[in-house]
Amino acid sequence: MFERLWRSERARIERREGTGLGMAIAQTLIQVHGGKIDVTSKVGVGSCFWVKLPVVVKK
């Protein structure tokens, strides 16, 4: 899902619009800031995305 140009089978079958770049861009931005992103998904139910970013403490 986080690969560039990745689209689900359903999106391809239903010919939904989109480039398949959104999650790859999100992952790159999160990783550049030292974070992590993950997803859990159930068919017919939905997906839950988890984003973890480090806390920055300014002195």
GROMACS .gro file of C-alpha atoms in nm:
model
   59
    1MET     CA    1   0.000   0.000   0.000
    2PHE     CA    2   0.289   0.236   0.066
    3GLU     CA    3   0.455   0.168  -0.270
    4ARG     CA    4   0.442   0.436  -0.537
    5LEU     CA    5   0.163   0.390  -0.791
    6TRP     CA    6  -0.001   0.113  -0.583
    7ARG     CA    7  -0.378   0.083  -0.624
    8SER     CA    8  -0.610  -0.175  -0.474
    9GLU     CA    9  -0.761  -0.443  -0.692
   10ARG     CA   10  -1.107  -0.299  -0.627
   11ALA     CA   11  -1.000   0.052  -0.733
   12ARG     CA   12  -0.859  -0.088  -1.056
   13ILE     CA   13  -1.170  -0.295  -1.130
   14GLU     CA   14  -1.406  -0.005  -1.058
   15ARG     CA   15  -1.176   0.233  -1.250
   16ARG     CA   16  -1.163   0.485  -0.969
   17GLU     CA   17  -0.956   0.796  -1.024
   18GLY     CA   18  -0.625   0.844  -0.848
   19THR     CA   19  -0.255   0.815  -0.909
   20GLY     CA   20  -0.160   0.583  -0.625
   21LEU     CA   21   0.092   0.831  -0.483
   22GLY     CA   22  -0.084   0.953  -0.169
   23MET     CA   23   0.030   0.688   0.081
   24ALA     CA   24   0.385   0.679  -0.062
   25ILE     CA   25   0.411   1.056  -0.014
   26ALA     CA   26   0.266   1.033   0.339
   27GLN     CA   27   0.514   0.759   0.431
   28THR     CA   28   0.810   0.956   0.295
   29LEU     CA   29   0.713   1.272   0.485
   30ILE     CA   30   0.664   1.079   0.809
   31GLN     CA   31   0.994   0.891   0.773
   32VAL     CA   32   1.186   1.213   0.695
   33HIS     CA   33   1.064   1.345   1.030
   34GLY     CA   34   1.177   1.029   1.213
   35GLY     CA   35   0.834   0.871   1.240
   36LYS     CA   36   0.656   0.555   1.136
   37ILE     CA   37   0.326   0.477   0.965
   38ASP     CA   38   0.134   0.149   0.967
   39VAL     CA   39  -0.209   0.026   0.869
   40THR     CA   40  -0.452  -0.245   0.978
   41SER     CA   41  -0.738  -0.331   0.748
   42LYS     CA   42  -1.043  -0.558   0.729
   43VAL     CA   43  -1.222  -0.624   0.404
   44GLY     CA   44  -1.569  -0.474   0.411
   45VAL     CA   45  -1.498  -0.288   0.734
   46GLY     CA   46  -1.225  -0.033   0.666
   47SER     CA   47  -0.870   0.063   0.748
   48CYS     CA   48  -0.699   0.221   1.047
   49PHE     CA   49  -0.376   0.414   0.993
   50TRP     CA   50  -0.127   0.463   1.275
   51VAL     CA   51   0.120   0.750   1.259
   52LYS     CA   52   0.396   0.788   1.519
   53LEU     CA   53   0.609   1.103   1.521
   54PRO     CA   54   0.882   1.189   1.769
   55VAL     CA   55   0.827   1.468   2.021
   56VAL     CA   56   1.058   1.764   1.976
   57VAL     CA   57   1.139   1.955   2.293
   58LYS     CA   58   1.273   2.307   2.237
   59LYS     CA   59   1.495   2.460   2.503
   0.00000   0.00000   0.00000
